[in-house]
Short mmCIF file of C-alpha atoms in Angstrom, two decimals:
data_model
loop_
_atom_site.label_atom_id
_atom_site.label_comp_id
_atom_site.label_asym_id
_atom_site.label_seq_id
_atom_site.Cartn_x
_atom_site.Cartn_y
_atom_site.Cartn_z
CA MET A 14 41.28 -43.73 -8.95
CA GLU A 15 39.15 -42.11 -11.42
CA ALA A 16 36.14 -41.99 -9.26
CA GLN A 17 38.49 -40.33 -6.82
CA GLN A 18 39.29 -37.66 -9.65
CA ASP A 19 35.80 -37.48 -10.46
CA GLN A 20 34.43 -36.78 -7.22
CA SER A 21 37.18 -34.36 -6.66
CA PHE A 22 36.22 -32.51 -9.35
CA ALA A 23 32.91 -32.63 -8.67
CA MET A 24 33.43 -30.90 -4.96
CA LYS A 25 35.73 -28.10 -6.74
CA ILE A 26 32.45 -27.37 -8.94
CA LEU A 27 29.97 -27.12 -6.36
CA LYS A 28 32.35 -25.07 -3.65
CA PHE A 29 32.82 -22.11 -6.79
CA LEU A 30 29.23 -22.07 -7.20
CA PHE A 31 28.25 -21.99 -3.26
CA GLY A 32 31.05 -19.29 -3.26
CA ALA A 33 29.70 -17.59 -6.06
CA LEU A 34 25.65 -17.86 -4.54
CA VAL A 35 27.01 -17.02 -1.33
CA ALA A 36 28.85 -14.05 -2.65
CA SER A 37 25.63 -12.85 -4.53
CA LEU A 38 23.77 -12.57 -1.63
CA THR A 39 25.22 -9.73 -0.44
CA LEU A 40 25.40 -7.95 -4.16
CA SER A 41 23.39 -8.84 -6.93
CA ILE A 42 20.18 -10.16 -7.53
CA ALA A 43 21.17 -11.44 -11.31
CA GLY A 44 24.26 -13.15 -9.64
CA MET A 45 21.52 -15.18 -6.95
CA GLU A 46 19.57 -16.22 -9.70
CA LEU A 47 22.59 -17.18 -11.58
CA PHE A 48 24.48 -19.42 -9.57
CA GLY A 49 21.81 -20.10 -7.62
CA TRP A 50 19.84 -21.87 -10.83
CA LEU A 51 23.83 -23.07 -11.85
CA LEU A 52 24.14 -24.54 -8.24
CA ALA A 53 21.08 -26.41 -8.14
CA LEU A 54 21.35 -28.35 -11.67
CA CYS A 55 24.90 -28.79 -10.91
CA SER A 56 23.98 -31.12 -8.03
CA PHE A 57 20.84 -33.18 -9.29
CA GLY A 58 23.37 -33.37 -12.48
CA LEU A 59 25.97 -34.78 -10.03
CA VAL A 60 23.57 -37.16 -8.20
CA PHE A 61 21.87 -38.35 -11.65
CA LEU A 62 25.41 -39.51 -13.02
CA ASN A 63 26.28 -40.85 -9.76
CA LEU A 64 23.48 -42.85 -9.58
CA ARG A 65 24.19 -44.22 -13.42
CA LYS A 66 27.84 -44.76 -12.22
CA SER A 67 26.89 -46.68 -9.18
CA SER A 68 25.18 -49.22 -11.31
CA LYS A 69 28.55 -49.84 -13.03
CA GLY A 70 30.53 -49.98 -9.38
CA GLU A 71 32.07 -46.78 -10.11
CA SER A 72 30.01 -44.38 -7.26
CA PHE A 73 32.11 -41.20 -7.15
CA LEU A 74 30.01 -39.70 -4.11
CA ALA A 75 30.08 -41.27 -1.15
CA GLY A 76 26.65 -41.92 1.23
CA ARG A 77 23.19 -41.94 -0.04
CA LYS A 78 21.82 -38.72 -0.53
CA SER A 79 17.88 -38.17 0.79
CA LEU A 80 15.89 -35.56 -1.40
CA ALA A 81 13.53 -34.85 1.66
CA LEU A 82 13.89 -31.57 3.25
CA GLY A 83 11.18 -32.08 5.89
CA PRO A 84 8.54 -30.16 5.74
CA ASP A 85 8.37 -31.23 2.11
CA TRP A 86 4.17 -31.78 2.14
CA ALA A 87 3.53 -28.20 2.83
CA LEU A 88 5.76 -27.04 -0.07
CA TRP A 89 3.77 -29.12 -2.64
CA THR A 90 0.80 -28.65 -1.00
CA LEU A 91 1.41 -24.58 -1.73
CA TRP A 92 2.48 -25.10 -4.95
CA VAL A 93 -0.66 -27.30 -5.88
CA VAL A 94 -3.19 -24.78 -4.30
CA ALA A 95 -1.39 -22.35 -5.89
CA THR A 96 -2.02 -23.81 -9.13
CA ILE A 97 -5.29 -24.88 -8.54
CA GLY A 98 -6.28 -21.49 -7.93
CA VAL A 99 -5.48 -20.03 -11.11
CA THR A 100 -6.43 -22.85 -13.10
CA ILE A 101 -9.71 -22.14 -11.81
CA ASN A 102 -9.72 -18.67 -11.16
CA GLY A 103 -7.48 -17.32 -14.20
CA ASN A 104 -9.01 -15.57 -17.17
CA ASP A 105 -7.97 -14.93 -20.84
CA LYS A 106 -4.99 -12.24 -19.80
CA THR A 107 -3.55 -14.84 -17.07
CA ASP A 108 -0.12 -15.87 -17.98
CA TYR A 109 0.13 -19.42 -16.42
CA VAL A 110 3.07 -20.15 -17.15
CA ASP A 111 4.45 -17.69 -15.61
CA VAL A 112 1.87 -17.55 -12.17
CA ILE A 113 3.33 -21.43 -11.63
CA GLY A 114 6.75 -21.08 -12.58
CA ASN A 115 6.99 -18.55 -9.76
CA PHE A 116 7.30 -21.23 -7.26
CA ARG A 117 10.52 -22.52 -9.08
CA TRP A 118 12.05 -21.53 -5.86
CA ILE A 119 10.90 -25.13 -4.26
CA ILE A 120 13.04 -26.88 -6.99
CA LEU A 121 16.02 -24.33 -5.76
CA LEU A 122 15.25 -25.74 -2.22
CA TYR A 123 16.40 -29.30 -3.54
CA GLY A 124 19.20 -28.54 -5.29
CA TYR A 125 20.50 -26.55 -2.62
CA TYR A 126 20.03 -29.30 -0.18
CA LEU A 127 21.51 -31.79 -1.88
CA ALA A 128 24.45 -29.87 -2.63
CA TRP A 129 24.75 -28.85 0.78
CA SER A 130 24.92 -32.35 1.70
CA LEU A 131 27.77 -33.02 -0.95
CA VAL A 132 30.20 -30.53 0.20
CA ARG A 133 32.15 -30.95 3.48
CA PRO A 134 30.91 -28.62 6.77
CA THR A 135 34.35 -27.16 6.70
CA TYR A 136 33.55 -25.59 3.71
CA PHE A 137 31.02 -23.94 5.02
CA LYS A 138 32.63 -22.29 8.11
CA TRP A 139 35.48 -21.28 5.90
CA LEU A 140 33.05 -19.40 3.22
CA PHE A 141 31.01 -17.71 5.96
CA TRP A 142 34.04 -16.09 8.00
CA ARG A 143 36.28 -15.38 4.80
CA VAL A 144 33.42 -14.32 2.36
CA PHE A 145 29.91 -13.77 3.41
CA ALA A 146 30.76 -12.12 6.64
CA PRO A 147 33.43 -9.28 5.03
CA LEU A 148 31.02 -8.72 1.94
CA LEU A 149 27.90 -8.09 4.65
CA LEU A 150 30.17 -5.47 6.70
CA LEU A 151 30.93 -3.81 3.62
CA VAL A 152 28.45 -3.15 2.08
CA SER A 153 26.44 -2.38 4.75
CA ILE A 154 29.22 0.18 5.71
CA TYR A 155 28.67 1.43 2.25
CA GLY A 156 24.97 1.70 1.98
CA ILE A 157 25.41 4.11 5.32
CA VAL A 158 27.91 5.81 3.01
CA GLN A 159 25.04 6.51 0.23
CA THR A 160 22.57 7.78 3.12
CA PHE A 161 24.60 11.15 3.63
CA THR A 162 26.10 11.18 -0.28
CA GLY A 163 23.78 9.37 -2.52
CA ILE A 164 27.12 7.76 -4.42
CA ASP A 165 26.29 4.54 -6.68
CA LEU A 166 29.50 3.23 -7.82
CA ILE A 167 27.59 0.68 -9.83
CA ARG A 168 25.01 3.17 -11.73
CA GLN A 169 27.38 6.45 -12.06
CA GLY A 170 25.29 9.81 -12.42
CA ARG A 171 22.26 8.30 -10.77
CA GLU A 172 21.76 9.05 -6.93
CA VAL A 173 20.09 6.69 -4.91
CA HIS A 174 16.50 7.34 -3.60
CA SER A 175 16.25 10.13 -1.88
CA LEU A 176 13.73 11.29 1.11
CA THR A 177 13.54 14.86 2.35
CA LEU A 178 12.35 14.33 6.42
CA ALA A 179 12.36 17.02 8.66
CA GLN A 180 14.30 19.21 6.19
CA VAL A 181 17.00 17.30 5.90
CA GLN A 182 17.45 15.35 2.80
CA LEU A 183 18.64 12.06 3.19
CA TYR A 184 19.25 8.72 0.73
CA ARG A 185 17.96 5.65 0.92
CA ALA A 186 21.03 2.89 1.50
CA SER A 187 20.66 0.38 -1.50
CA GLY A 188 23.98 -1.32 -1.35
CA PHE A 189 24.96 -2.55 -4.86
CA PHE A 190 20.93 -2.93 -5.37
CA ASN A 191 18.86 -0.99 -7.76
CA ASN A 192 16.16 -0.09 -4.88
CA PRO A 193 16.82 -0.05 -0.97
CA MET A 194 13.80 -2.35 -0.51
CA THR A 195 15.52 -4.93 -1.95
CA PHE A 196 18.08 -4.32 0.06
CA ALA A 197 16.76 -3.69 3.36
CA HIS A 198 14.52 -6.85 3.24
CA LEU A 199 17.55 -9.05 2.23
CA PHE A 200 19.67 -7.42 5.05
CA VAL A 201 17.16 -7.77 7.52
CA MET A 202 17.89 -11.71 7.24
CA TRP A 203 21.29 -11.52 7.36
CA PHE A 204 20.94 -9.37 10.39
CA CYS A 205 19.24 -11.87 12.03
CA VAL A 206 21.07 -14.90 10.93
CA VAL A 207 24.38 -12.87 12.49
CA LEU A 208 21.94 -12.60 15.85
CA SER A 209 21.35 -16.08 16.13
CA LEU A 210 25.34 -16.61 16.09
CA ILE A 211 25.78 -13.97 18.48
CA TRP A 212 23.48 -15.71 20.65
CA LEU A 213 23.86 -19.45 20.40
CA GLY A 214 27.68 -19.19 19.44
CA GLY A 215 29.42 -18.89 22.53
CA GLU A 216 27.02 -22.24 24.32
CA GLU A 217 28.15 -25.69 24.47
CA MET A 218 26.61 -27.57 21.57
CA THR A 219 27.18 -31.48 21.97
CA SER A 220 26.93 -31.39 17.81
CA VAL A 221 30.00 -30.09 18.06
CA GLY A 222 32.16 -31.85 20.77
CA GLY A 223 30.43 -29.74 23.49
CA ARG A 224 32.44 -26.68 22.40
CA ALA A 225 31.57 -23.30 21.97
CA TRP A 226 31.13 -22.35 18.49
CA LEU A 227 32.63 -19.36 18.73
CA ASN A 228 35.72 -17.57 20.23
CA PHE A 229 36.24 -14.28 22.16
CA LYS A 230 37.49 -12.40 18.21
CA GLN A 231 34.44 -14.00 16.19
CA ARG A 232 31.94 -13.23 18.67
CA SER A 233 32.96 -9.84 18.89
CA PHE A 234 32.95 -9.09 15.41
CA LEU A 235 29.31 -10.70 14.91
CA ILE A 236 28.83 -8.09 17.62
CA LEU A 237 30.10 -5.21 15.30
CA LEU A 238 29.05 -6.73 12.42
CA ALA A 239 25.51 -6.59 13.65
CA GLY A 240 25.85 -3.67 14.87
CA VAL A 241 26.89 -2.24 11.37
CA ILE A 242 24.12 -4.04 9.41
CA GLY A 243 21.44 -2.65 12.00
CA ILE A 244 22.61 0.85 11.50
CA ALA A 245 22.63 0.70 7.48
CA LEU A 246 18.79 -0.97 8.10
CA LEU A 247 17.78 2.22 9.97
CA CYS A 248 19.27 4.43 6.78
CA SER A 249 17.66 2.59 4.12
CA LEU A 250 14.41 4.41 6.02
CA ILE A 251 12.22 1.20 5.04
CA ARG A 252 9.50 1.46 7.90
CA GLY A 253 8.30 -2.46 7.11
CA VAL A 254 11.98 -3.39 8.09
CA TRP A 255 12.43 -1.66 10.89
CA ILE A 256 8.87 -3.46 12.51
CA SER A 257 9.74 -6.77 10.63
CA GLY A 258 13.70 -7.01 12.39
CA THR A 259 12.60 -5.43 15.81
CA VAL A 260 9.59 -7.96 15.87
CA ALA A 261 12.43 -10.97 14.69
CA THR A 262 14.74 -9.91 17.05
CA LEU A 263 12.15 -10.02 19.65
CA VAL A 264 10.57 -13.40 18.91
CA MET A 265 14.49 -14.84 18.62
CA LEU A 266 15.26 -13.58 21.87
CA TRP A 267 12.04 -14.94 23.77
CA LEU A 268 12.79 -18.54 22.46
CA TRP A 269 16.25 -17.98 23.39
CA ARG A 270 15.91 -16.83 27.04
CA ARG A 271 13.12 -14.85 28.94
CA ARG A 272 15.20 -12.67 30.67
CA ALA A 273 17.17 -11.64 28.08
CA PHE A 274 13.79 -11.08 25.98
CA TYR A 275 12.63 -8.73 29.09
CA ARG A 276 16.36 -7.22 28.67
CA GLY A 277 16.49 -6.77 25.44
CA ALA A 278 12.72 -5.35 25.13
CA MET A 279 13.56 -2.80 27.74
CA ALA A 280 16.66 -1.95 26.08
CA LEU A 281 14.93 -1.82 22.25
CA ALA A 282 11.97 0.35 23.58
CA ILE A 283 14.91 3.46 25.47
CA ALA A 284 16.89 3.38 22.16
CA GLY A 285 13.49 4.12 20.28
CA LEU A 286 12.32 6.78 22.56
CA LEU A 287 15.80 8.45 22.68
CA ALA A 288 15.99 8.11 18.92
CA PHE A 289 12.50 9.48 18.41
CA ALA A 290 13.28 12.58 20.49
CA THR A 291 17.03 13.26 19.37
CA LEU A 292 16.73 12.61 15.52
CA PRO A 293 14.23 14.66 13.95
CA PRO A 294 14.21 12.57 10.67
CA PHE A 295 13.80 9.27 12.73
CA ARG A 296 11.10 10.83 14.21
CA ALA A 297 9.28 12.23 11.02
CA ARG A 298 9.53 8.42 9.51
CA VAL A 299 8.32 6.95 12.56
CA SER A 300 5.52 9.11 12.69
CA SER A 301 4.31 8.79 8.72
CA ILE A 302 3.43 5.43 9.69
CA PHE A 303 0.18 6.41 11.37
CA SER A 304 -0.72 9.66 9.84
CA THR A 305 -3.61 9.10 7.77
CA GLN A 306 -2.53 12.70 5.76
CA ASN A 307 0.33 11.01 3.61
CA ILE A 308 -0.47 9.55 0.50
CA GLU A 309 1.55 6.48 0.72
CA ASN A 310 -0.30 5.18 4.28
CA ARG A 311 -3.94 6.47 1.85
CA ASP A 312 -2.98 4.32 -1.21
CA ARG A 313 -1.59 1.16 0.98
CA ILE A 314 -5.33 1.04 3.12
CA THR A 315 -7.26 1.31 -0.30
CA LEU A 316 -5.02 -1.39 -1.68
CA TRP A 317 -5.66 -4.03 1.45
CA THR A 318 -8.68 -3.20 1.28
CA ALA A 319 -9.07 -4.31 -2.14
CA ASN A 320 -6.95 -7.48 -1.63
CA TRP A 321 -9.11 -8.24 1.21
CA GLU A 322 -12.36 -8.26 -1.29
CA ILE A 323 -10.35 -10.73 -3.66
CA PHE A 324 -9.69 -12.90 -0.70
CA LYS A 325 -13.13 -12.82 0.24
CA ASP A 326 -14.24 -13.42 -2.99
CA HIS A 327 -11.37 -16.78 -3.55
CA PRO A 328 -10.56 -17.72 0.15
CA ILE A 329 -9.60 -21.34 -0.79
CA VAL A 330 -7.88 -21.72 -3.46
CA GLY A 331 -6.99 -17.72 -3.78
CA ILE A 332 -7.01 -15.79 -7.34
CA GLY A 333 -4.10 -17.11 -8.20
CA TYR A 334 -0.48 -15.83 -7.01
CA THR A 335 0.57 -12.38 -8.31
CA GLU A 336 -2.86 -12.14 -10.08
CA ASN A 337 -3.62 -9.74 -7.17
CA GLU A 338 -1.68 -7.05 -8.73
CA ARG A 339 -2.48 -7.54 -12.04
CA ARG A 340 -6.66 -7.56 -11.32
CA ILE A 341 -6.80 -5.34 -8.81
CA GLU A 342 -8.19 -2.86 -11.69
CA GLU A 343 -11.43 -4.46 -11.37
CA TYR A 344 -11.57 -4.35 -7.92
CA TYR A 345 -11.09 -0.72 -8.02
CA ASP A 346 -13.71 -0.05 -10.11
CA ARG A 347 -15.94 -2.08 -7.91
CA MET A 348 -15.24 -0.19 -4.85
CA GLY A 349 -14.97 2.96 -6.84
CA VAL A 350 -11.35 3.62 -6.34
CA VAL A 351 -10.72 6.52 -9.30
CA LYS A 352 -7.04 6.33 -9.32
CA GLY A 353 -5.46 3.80 -7.18
CA PHE A 354 -2.09 2.23 -6.13
CA HIS A 355 -0.78 -0.93 -8.55
CA GLY A 356 1.30 -3.31 -7.32
CA HIS A 357 1.78 -6.30 -4.57
CA ALA A 358 -0.10 -6.22 -1.49
CA HIS A 359 2.10 -4.37 0.37
CA ASN A 360 1.20 -6.06 3.32
CA VAL A 361 5.18 -6.31 4.82
CA TYR A 362 3.52 -4.23 7.71
#
């Protein structure tokens, strides 16, 4: 009886943390960090407590839970190589704890997997339809409204990032984040998730008793959701996300059905050409990708060149994760660059 009460209480904690984390995925980086770590640590703690109780015959978590994710060797090899790289090539200004600690997300993955395996699958279905999907829709609509108004409900008095294209002033959709890139890079992933559900959700799957995952209403809602997210991503004006979202969509279509791929590629090409021909701001933004007169493009080319030099100097284990950002000035000096852009490699293209 006591073991059942313990299990019920533990599941309530995990469900709450999972719900808070899922909500944060659409709203807040700080929330992701907070609830992500709480969820992972809670999962580890529950398994450890269960092991102690199991030795006394008082186990309250049914079933044996494995920690294996699948590509474990790849994850740990990545961390080890990055650690070796910064250990060998770091200098007296290197923050070794910060560089090595950047891979803490690997620990989080194990915590998430444990939590996922401990909670019943039906809860995640409820969480998706009652929390995640509605928030995706609302935040995407909010981002679209931001594009034409510049309104930021959280940071009153400070408009979101503005950009004038073809003499039209627009504001880059940011959602509830403080940067349009954060919003766009997160939501393009959720866009791909929704697309995969639309395409696979109507098919008969043996894992769910040969039934389709989605009924007509659910599928229709997801199609609407994908459309709204797609518009919000366009409104972010983040070119790297436009490119990555298009490529990801085509790759998924290719893996799903070849005929769908050809139709999808043709539809995207026609839509892109129509938008390019009829929407001056879109045309200006797309054209800027290839413009050598654009200062941002010139800065990126210089930055890529410097990072390529870093790679050539340290091709095996690297210079240390994120160390390229801090030490880029050394390579600018070597290249004779007087004033170069500082930051990550900007390789999202």
